[in-house]
Short mmCIF file of C-alpha atoms and ligand atoms in Angstrom, two decimals:
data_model
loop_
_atom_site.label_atom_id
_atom_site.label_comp_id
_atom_site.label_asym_id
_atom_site.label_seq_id
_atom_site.Cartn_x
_atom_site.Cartn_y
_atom_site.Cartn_z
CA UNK S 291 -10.44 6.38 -5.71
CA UNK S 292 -13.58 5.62 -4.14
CA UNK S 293 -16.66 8.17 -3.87
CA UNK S 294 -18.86 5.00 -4.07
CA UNK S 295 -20.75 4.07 -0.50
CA UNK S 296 -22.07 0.44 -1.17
CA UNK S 297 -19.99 -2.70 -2.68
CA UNK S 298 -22.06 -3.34 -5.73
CA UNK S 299 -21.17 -0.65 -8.41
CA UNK S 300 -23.42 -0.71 -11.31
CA UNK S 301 -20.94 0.74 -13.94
CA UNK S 302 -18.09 -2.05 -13.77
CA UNK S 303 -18.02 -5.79 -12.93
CA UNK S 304 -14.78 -5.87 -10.43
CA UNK S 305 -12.28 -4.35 -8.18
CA UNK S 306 -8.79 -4.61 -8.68
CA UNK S 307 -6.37 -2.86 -5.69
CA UNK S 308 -2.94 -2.80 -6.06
CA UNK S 309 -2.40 0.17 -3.70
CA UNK S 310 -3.98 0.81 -0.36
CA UNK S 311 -4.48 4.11 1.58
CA UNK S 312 -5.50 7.70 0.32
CA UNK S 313 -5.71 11.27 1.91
CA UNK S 314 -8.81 13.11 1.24
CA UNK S 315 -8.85 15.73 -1.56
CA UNK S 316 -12.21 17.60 -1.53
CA UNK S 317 -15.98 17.86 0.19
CA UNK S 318 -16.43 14.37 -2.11
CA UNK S 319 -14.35 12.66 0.24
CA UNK S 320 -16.20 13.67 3.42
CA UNK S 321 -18.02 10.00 3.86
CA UNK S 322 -15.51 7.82 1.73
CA UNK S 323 -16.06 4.16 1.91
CA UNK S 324 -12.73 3.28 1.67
CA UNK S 325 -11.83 5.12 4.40
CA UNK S 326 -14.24 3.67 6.37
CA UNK S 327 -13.61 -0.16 5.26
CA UNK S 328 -9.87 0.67 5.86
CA UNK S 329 -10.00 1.75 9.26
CA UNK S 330 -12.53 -1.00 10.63
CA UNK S 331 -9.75 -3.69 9.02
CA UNK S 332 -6.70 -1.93 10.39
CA UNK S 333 -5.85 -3.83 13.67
CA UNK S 334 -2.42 -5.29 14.34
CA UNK S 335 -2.11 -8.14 11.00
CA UNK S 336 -5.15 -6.70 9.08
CA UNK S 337 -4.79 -5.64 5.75
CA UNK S 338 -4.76 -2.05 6.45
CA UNK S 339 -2.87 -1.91 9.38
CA UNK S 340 -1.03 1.51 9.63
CA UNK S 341 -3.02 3.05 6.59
CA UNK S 342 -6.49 4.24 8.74
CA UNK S 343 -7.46 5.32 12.15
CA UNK S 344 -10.94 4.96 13.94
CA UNK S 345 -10.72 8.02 15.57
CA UNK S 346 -13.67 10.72 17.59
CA UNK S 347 -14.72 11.99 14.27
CA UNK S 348 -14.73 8.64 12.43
CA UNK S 349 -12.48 6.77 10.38
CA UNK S 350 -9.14 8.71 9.13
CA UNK S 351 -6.74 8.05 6.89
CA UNK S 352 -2.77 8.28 8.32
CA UNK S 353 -1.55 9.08 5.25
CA UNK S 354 0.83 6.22 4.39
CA UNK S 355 0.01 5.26 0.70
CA UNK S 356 1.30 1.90 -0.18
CA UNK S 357 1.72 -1.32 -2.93
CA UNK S 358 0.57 -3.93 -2.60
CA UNK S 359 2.58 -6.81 -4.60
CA UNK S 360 1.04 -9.39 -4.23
CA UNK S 361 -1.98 -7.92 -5.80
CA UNK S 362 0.03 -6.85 -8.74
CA UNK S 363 -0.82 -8.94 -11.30
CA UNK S 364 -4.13 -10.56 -10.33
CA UNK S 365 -5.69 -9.53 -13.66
CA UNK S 366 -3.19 -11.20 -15.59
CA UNK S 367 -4.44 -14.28 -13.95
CA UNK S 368 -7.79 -13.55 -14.82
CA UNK S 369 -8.86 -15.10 -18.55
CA UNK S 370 -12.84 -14.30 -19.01
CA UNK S 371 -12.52 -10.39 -19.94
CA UNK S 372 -13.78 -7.78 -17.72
CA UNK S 373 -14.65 -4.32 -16.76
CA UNK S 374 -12.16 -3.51 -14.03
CA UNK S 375 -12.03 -0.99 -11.60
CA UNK S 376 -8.53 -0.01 -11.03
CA UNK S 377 -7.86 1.22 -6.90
CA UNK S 378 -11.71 1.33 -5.56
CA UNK S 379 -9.33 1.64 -2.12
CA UNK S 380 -6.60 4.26 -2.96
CA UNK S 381 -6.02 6.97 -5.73
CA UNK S 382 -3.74 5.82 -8.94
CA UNK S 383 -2.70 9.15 -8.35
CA UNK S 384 -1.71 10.16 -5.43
CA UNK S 385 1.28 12.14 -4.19
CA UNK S 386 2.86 8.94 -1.95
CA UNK S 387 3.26 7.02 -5.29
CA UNK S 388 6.34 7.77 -7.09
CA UNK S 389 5.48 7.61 -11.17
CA UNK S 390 7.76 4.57 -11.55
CA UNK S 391 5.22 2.50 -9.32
CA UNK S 392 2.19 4.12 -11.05
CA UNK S 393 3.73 3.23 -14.37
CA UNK S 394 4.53 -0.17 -13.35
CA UNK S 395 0.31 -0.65 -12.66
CA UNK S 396 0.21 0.71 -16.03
CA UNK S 397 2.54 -1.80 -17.60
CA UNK S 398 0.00 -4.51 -15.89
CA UNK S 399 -2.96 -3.19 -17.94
CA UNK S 400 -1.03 -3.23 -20.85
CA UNK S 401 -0.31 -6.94 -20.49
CA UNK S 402 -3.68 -7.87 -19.43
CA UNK S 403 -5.60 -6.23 -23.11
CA UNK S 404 -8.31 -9.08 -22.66
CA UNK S 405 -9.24 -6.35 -20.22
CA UNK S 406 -11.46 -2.72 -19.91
CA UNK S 407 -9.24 -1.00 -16.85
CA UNK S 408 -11.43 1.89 -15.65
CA UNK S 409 -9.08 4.13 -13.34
CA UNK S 410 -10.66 6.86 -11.53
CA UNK S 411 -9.03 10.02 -10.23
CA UNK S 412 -9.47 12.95 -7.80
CA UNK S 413 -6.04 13.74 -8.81
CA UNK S 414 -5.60 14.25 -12.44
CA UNK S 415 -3.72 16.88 -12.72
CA UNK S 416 -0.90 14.99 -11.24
CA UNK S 417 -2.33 12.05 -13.98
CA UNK S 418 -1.03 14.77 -16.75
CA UNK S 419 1.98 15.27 -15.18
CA UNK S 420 2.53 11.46 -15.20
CA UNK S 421 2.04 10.98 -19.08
CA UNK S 422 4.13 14.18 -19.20
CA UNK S 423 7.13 12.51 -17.79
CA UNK S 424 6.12 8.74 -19.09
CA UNK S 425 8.65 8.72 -21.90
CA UNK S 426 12.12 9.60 -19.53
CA UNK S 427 11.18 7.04 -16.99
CA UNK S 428 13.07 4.46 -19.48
CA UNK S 429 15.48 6.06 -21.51
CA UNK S 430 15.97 2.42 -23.19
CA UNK S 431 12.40 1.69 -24.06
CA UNK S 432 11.33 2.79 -27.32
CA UNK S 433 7.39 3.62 -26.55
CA UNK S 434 5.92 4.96 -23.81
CA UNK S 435 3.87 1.49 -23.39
CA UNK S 436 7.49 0.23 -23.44
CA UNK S 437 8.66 2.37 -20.63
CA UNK S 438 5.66 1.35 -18.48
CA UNK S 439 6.14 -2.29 -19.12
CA UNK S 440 9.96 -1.94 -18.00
CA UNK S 441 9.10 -0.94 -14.85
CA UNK S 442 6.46 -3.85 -14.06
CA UNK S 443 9.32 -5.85 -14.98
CA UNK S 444 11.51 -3.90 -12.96
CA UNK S 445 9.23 -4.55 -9.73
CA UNK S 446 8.64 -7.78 -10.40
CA UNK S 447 12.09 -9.17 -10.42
CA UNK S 448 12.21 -7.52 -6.64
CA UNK S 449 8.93 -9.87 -6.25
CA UNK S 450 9.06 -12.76 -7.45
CA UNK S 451 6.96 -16.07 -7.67
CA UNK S 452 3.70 -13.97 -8.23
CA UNK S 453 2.49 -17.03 -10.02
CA UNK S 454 2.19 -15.70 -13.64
CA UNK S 455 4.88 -15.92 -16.61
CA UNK S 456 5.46 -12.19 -16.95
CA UNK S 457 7.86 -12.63 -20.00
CA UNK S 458 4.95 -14.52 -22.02
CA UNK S 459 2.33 -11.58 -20.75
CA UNK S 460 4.31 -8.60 -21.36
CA UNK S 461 4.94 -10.10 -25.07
CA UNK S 462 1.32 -9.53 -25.88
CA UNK S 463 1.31 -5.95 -25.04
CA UNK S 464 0.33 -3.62 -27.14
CA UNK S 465 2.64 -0.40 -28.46
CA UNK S 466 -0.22 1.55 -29.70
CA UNK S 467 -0.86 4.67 -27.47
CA UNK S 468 -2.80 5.51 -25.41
CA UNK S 469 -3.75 1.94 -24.71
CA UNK S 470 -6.80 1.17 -25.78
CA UNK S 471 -7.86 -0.76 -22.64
CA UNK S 472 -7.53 1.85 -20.59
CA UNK S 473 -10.09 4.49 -19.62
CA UNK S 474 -9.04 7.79 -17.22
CA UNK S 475 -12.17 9.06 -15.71
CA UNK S 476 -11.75 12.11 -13.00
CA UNK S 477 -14.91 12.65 -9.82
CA UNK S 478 -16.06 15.80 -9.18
CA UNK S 479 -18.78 16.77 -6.64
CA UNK S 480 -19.66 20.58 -7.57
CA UNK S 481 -19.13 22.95 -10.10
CA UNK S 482 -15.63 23.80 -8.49
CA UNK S 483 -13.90 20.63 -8.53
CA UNK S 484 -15.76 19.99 -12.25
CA UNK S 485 -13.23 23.61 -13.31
CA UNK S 486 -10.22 22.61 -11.71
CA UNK S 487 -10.48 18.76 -12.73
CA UNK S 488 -12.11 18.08 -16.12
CA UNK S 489 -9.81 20.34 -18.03
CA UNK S 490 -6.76 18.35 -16.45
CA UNK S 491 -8.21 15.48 -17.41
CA UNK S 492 -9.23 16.51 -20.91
CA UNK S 493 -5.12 17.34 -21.22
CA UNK S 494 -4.26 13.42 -20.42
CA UNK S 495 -4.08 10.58 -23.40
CA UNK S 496 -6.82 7.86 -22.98
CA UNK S 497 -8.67 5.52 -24.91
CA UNK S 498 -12.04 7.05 -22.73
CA UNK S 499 -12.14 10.09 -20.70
CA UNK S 500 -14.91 9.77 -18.18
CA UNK S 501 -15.97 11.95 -15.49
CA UNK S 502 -17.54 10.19 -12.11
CA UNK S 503 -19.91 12.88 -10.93
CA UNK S 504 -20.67 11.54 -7.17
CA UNK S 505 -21.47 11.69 -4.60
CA UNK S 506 -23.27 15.19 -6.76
CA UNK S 507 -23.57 18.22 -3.94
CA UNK S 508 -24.75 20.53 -6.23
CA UNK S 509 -25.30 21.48 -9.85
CA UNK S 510 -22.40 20.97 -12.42
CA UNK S 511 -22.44 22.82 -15.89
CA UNK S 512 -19.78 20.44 -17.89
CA UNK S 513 -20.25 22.78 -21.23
CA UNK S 514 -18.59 25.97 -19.22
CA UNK S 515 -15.43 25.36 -17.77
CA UNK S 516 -12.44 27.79 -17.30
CA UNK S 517 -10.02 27.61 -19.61
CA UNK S 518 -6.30 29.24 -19.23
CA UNK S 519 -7.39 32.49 -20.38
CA UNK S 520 -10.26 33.96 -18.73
CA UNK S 521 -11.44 34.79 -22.11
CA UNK S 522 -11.50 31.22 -22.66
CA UNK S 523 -13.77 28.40 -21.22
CA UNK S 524 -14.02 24.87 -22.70
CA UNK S 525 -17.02 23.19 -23.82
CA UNK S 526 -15.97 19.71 -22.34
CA UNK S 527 -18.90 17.60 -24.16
CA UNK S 528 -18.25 18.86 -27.44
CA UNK S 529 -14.76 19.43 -27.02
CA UNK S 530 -14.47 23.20 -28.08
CA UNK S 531 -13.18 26.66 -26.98
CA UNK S 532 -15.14 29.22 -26.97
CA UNK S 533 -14.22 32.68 -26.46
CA UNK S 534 -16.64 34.70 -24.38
CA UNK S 535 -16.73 37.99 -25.97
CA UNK S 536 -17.48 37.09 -29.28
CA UNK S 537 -19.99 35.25 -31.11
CA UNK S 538 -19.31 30.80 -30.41
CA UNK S 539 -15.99 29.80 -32.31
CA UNK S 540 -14.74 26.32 -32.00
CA UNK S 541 -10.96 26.01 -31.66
CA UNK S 542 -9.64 24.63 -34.98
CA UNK S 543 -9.21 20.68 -35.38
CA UNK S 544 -10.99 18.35 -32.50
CA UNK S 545 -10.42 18.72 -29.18
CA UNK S 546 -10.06 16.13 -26.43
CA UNK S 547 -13.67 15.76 -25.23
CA UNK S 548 -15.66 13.39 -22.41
CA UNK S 549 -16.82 10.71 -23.78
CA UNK S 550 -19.09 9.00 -20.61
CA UNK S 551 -20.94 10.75 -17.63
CA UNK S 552 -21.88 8.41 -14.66
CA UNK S 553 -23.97 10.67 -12.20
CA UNK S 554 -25.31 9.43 -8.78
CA UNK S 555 -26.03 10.76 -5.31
CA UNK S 556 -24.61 9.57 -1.79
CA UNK S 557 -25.81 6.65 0.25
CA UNK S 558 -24.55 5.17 3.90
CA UNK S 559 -24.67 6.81 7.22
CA UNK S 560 -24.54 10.65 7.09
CA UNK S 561 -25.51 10.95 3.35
CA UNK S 562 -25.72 14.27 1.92
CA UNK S 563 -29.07 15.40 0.11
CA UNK S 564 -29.35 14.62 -3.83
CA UNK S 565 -31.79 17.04 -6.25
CA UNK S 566 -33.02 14.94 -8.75
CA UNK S 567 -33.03 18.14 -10.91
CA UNK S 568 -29.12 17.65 -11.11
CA UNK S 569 -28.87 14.08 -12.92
CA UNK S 570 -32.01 15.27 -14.85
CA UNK S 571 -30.04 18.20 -16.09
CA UNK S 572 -26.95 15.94 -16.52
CA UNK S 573 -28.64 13.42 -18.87
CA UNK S 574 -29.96 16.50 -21.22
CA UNK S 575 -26.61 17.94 -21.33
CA UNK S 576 -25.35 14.47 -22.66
CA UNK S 577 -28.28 13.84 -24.77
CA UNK S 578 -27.94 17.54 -26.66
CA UNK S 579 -24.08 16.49 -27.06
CA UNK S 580 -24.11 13.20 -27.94
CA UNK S 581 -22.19 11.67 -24.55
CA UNK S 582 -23.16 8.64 -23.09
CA UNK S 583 -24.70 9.08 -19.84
CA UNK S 584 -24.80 6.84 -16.97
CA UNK S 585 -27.47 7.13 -13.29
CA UNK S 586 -26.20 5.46 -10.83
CA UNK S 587 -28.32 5.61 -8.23
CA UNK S 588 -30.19 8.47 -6.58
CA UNK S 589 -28.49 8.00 -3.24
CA UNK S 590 -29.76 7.84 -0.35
CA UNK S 591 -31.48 11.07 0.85
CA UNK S 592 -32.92 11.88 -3.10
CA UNK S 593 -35.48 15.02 -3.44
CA UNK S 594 -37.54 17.00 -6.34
CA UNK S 595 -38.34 20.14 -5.40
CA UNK S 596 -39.22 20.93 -8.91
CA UNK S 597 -42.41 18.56 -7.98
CA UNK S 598 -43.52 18.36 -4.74
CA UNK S 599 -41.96 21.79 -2.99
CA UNK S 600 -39.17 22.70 -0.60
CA UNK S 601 -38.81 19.55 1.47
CA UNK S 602 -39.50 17.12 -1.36
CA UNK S 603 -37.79 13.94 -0.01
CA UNK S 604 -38.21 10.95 -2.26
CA UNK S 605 -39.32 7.98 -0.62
CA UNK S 606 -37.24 4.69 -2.39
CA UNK S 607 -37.41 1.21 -1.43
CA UNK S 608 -33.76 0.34 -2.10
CA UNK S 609 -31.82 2.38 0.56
CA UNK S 610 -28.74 3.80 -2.00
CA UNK S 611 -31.82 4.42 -4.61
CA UNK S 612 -30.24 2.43 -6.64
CA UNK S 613 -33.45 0.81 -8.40
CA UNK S 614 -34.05 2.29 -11.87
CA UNK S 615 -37.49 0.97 -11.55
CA UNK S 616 -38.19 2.48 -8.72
CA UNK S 617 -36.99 6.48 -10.71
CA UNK S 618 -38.83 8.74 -12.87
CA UNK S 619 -38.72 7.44 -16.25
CA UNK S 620 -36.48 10.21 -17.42
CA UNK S 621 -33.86 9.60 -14.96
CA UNK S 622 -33.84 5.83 -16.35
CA UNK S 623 -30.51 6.07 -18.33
CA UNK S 624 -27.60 3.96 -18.55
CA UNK S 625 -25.81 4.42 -21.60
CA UNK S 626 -22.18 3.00 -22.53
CA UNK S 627 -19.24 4.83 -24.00
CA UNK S 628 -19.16 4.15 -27.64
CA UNK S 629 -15.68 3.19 -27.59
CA UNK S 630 -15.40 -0.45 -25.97
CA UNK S 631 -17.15 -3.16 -24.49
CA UNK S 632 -20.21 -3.20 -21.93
CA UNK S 633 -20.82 -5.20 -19.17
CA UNK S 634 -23.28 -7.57 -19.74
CA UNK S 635 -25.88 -5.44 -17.76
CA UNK S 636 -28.68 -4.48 -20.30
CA UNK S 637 -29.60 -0.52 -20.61
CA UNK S 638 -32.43 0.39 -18.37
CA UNK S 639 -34.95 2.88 -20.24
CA UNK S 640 -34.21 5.03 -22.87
S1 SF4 K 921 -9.65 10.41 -3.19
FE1 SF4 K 921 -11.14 8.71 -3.17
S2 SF4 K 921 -10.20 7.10 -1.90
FE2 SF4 K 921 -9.10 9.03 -1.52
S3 SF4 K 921 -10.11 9.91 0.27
FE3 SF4 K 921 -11.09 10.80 -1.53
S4 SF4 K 921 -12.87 9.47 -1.96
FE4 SF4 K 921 -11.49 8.35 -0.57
#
């Protein structure tokens, strides 16, 4: 899952890819940088050979989605704890992955708890399908951590000498659920994919829900989003229903809600234009709610035509505007999910 067009990416501290390849989903896939790094290293013996295309419109993906083994368990091997970003070159979710290999990933981050595993979907409807169907992958495992931890056994038995004691890893997993080491966060570019994704997400167990709103196109209103009856829409910062017709009425008990906003706008060749007005209007909505917000960067091609008028570019320094110093002071916010640890990166402004 990877929206972001640069290498450095302010909100975790590394990558970790055991799948390759994707399809694209939505207009936030339009300049991915996966799909660009995948089809510049897909010649014969290169890492994604057979998994991207250079072709007359630019790099494509072919569609073949696949593991990658020998990456499996590279964060078991890694001791100092970290923020990790779980497929920055793929899509956890994806339709080529059958849930037995997607559970077997899971059964790594259940292993490796001296981890934060921060996996990022355009797909997460087919994420609550997936902890739908988690308990019946293993009919013999008596927790749905269990069941996930079976099947990373499972795989690697077929591939072994990976270089890591799996029996003396797996013993330190954890049964709670969800795991508390893992965070599900969902992108969305517009208001469209925010109604059709954040609900989905909102359905799925996790320790963090977190939405990943870039590259932004255009403004996103996460307090209004459909619900199943059109009566219905979901306030998805508070975590309530309200019905329209009537006066505000919070469903009874608490409701899932999103617990961490990271807003930025695009950067690299062909970047789309970013108001400034949208992560403006992002941070108040988290600030009036109590979420923890998160700027990115303001992309590459940022304007405020609340300021300076109809073609209000913003001239930045740092080509992805990824300098706080270089924002309006408002805009300087980079706040943490309560739950959890931060990187060591301090907050930048308020
Ligand atoms: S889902 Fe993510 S990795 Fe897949 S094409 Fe879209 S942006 Fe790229």
């Amino acid at each position: 899952m990877a929206d972001q067009r640069n290498k450095g990416i302010a909100w975790t501290e590394t990558t970790w890819n055991p799948i390759r390849g994707c399809t694209r989903v939505s207009e936030g896939c339009r300049h991915c940088y996966a799909e660009r790094v995948a089809a510049r290293f897909s010649g014969p013996g290169k890492p994604y050979e057979g998994l991207a295309n250079m072709t007359k419109a630019g790099p494509r993906w072919t569609g073949e989605v696949r593991m990658v083994p020998e990456h499996l368990t590279d964060p078991l091997r890694w001791k100092r704890p970290r923020m990790v970003f779980v497929n920055s070159m793929s899509d956890l979710f994806h339709e080529e992955l059958t849930f037995v290999d997607i559970a077997a990933i899971f059964g790594v981050m259940a292993a490796a708890r001296q981890h934060t595993f921060q996996v990022l979907t355009k797909r997460p409807e087919r994420a609550r399908k997936f902890f739908e169907e988690l308990p019946t992958l293993h009919s013999a495992a008596k927790s749905r951590a269990g069941a996930m931890l079976a099947k990373t056994h499972a795989l690697l038995n077929e591939t072994p000498a990976l270089g890591v004691s799996w029996t003396k890893a797996s013993a330190r997993a954890p049964e709670a659920w969800p795991l508390a080491n893992v965070w599900l966060g969902t992108s969305v570019e517009d208001q469209a994919a925010a109604d059709e994704r954040i609900p989905a997400l909102l359905e799925c167990p996790a320790a963090v829900r977190f939405v990943s709103y870039e590259p932004a196109l255009s403004w996103v209103n996460f307090t209004h989003l459909p619900e199943r009856s059109e009566e219905q829409y979901i306030d998805a910062l508070r975590g309530e229903t309200h019905w329209t017709k009537q006066h505000v009425a919070p469903r009874s008990g608490r409701n899932p809600r999103l617990d961490w906003i990271i807003v930025g706008g695009e950067s690299g060749p062909g970047a789309r234009p970013f108001d400034i007005r949208w992560a403006r209007w992002t941070a108040e909505q988290c600030k009036a709610a109590g979420v923890a917000c998160f700027v990115k960067q303001l992309g590459a091609q940022p304007t405020d035509p609340s300021q300076l008028g109809k073609a209000a570019r913003l001239r930045l320094r740092d080509r992805k505007g990824g300098d706080p110093l270089e924002w309006p002071v408002d805009l300087r916010v980079r706040e943490w999910p309560a739950v959890g640890p931060s990187p060591s990166e301090k907050p930048v402004g308020q």
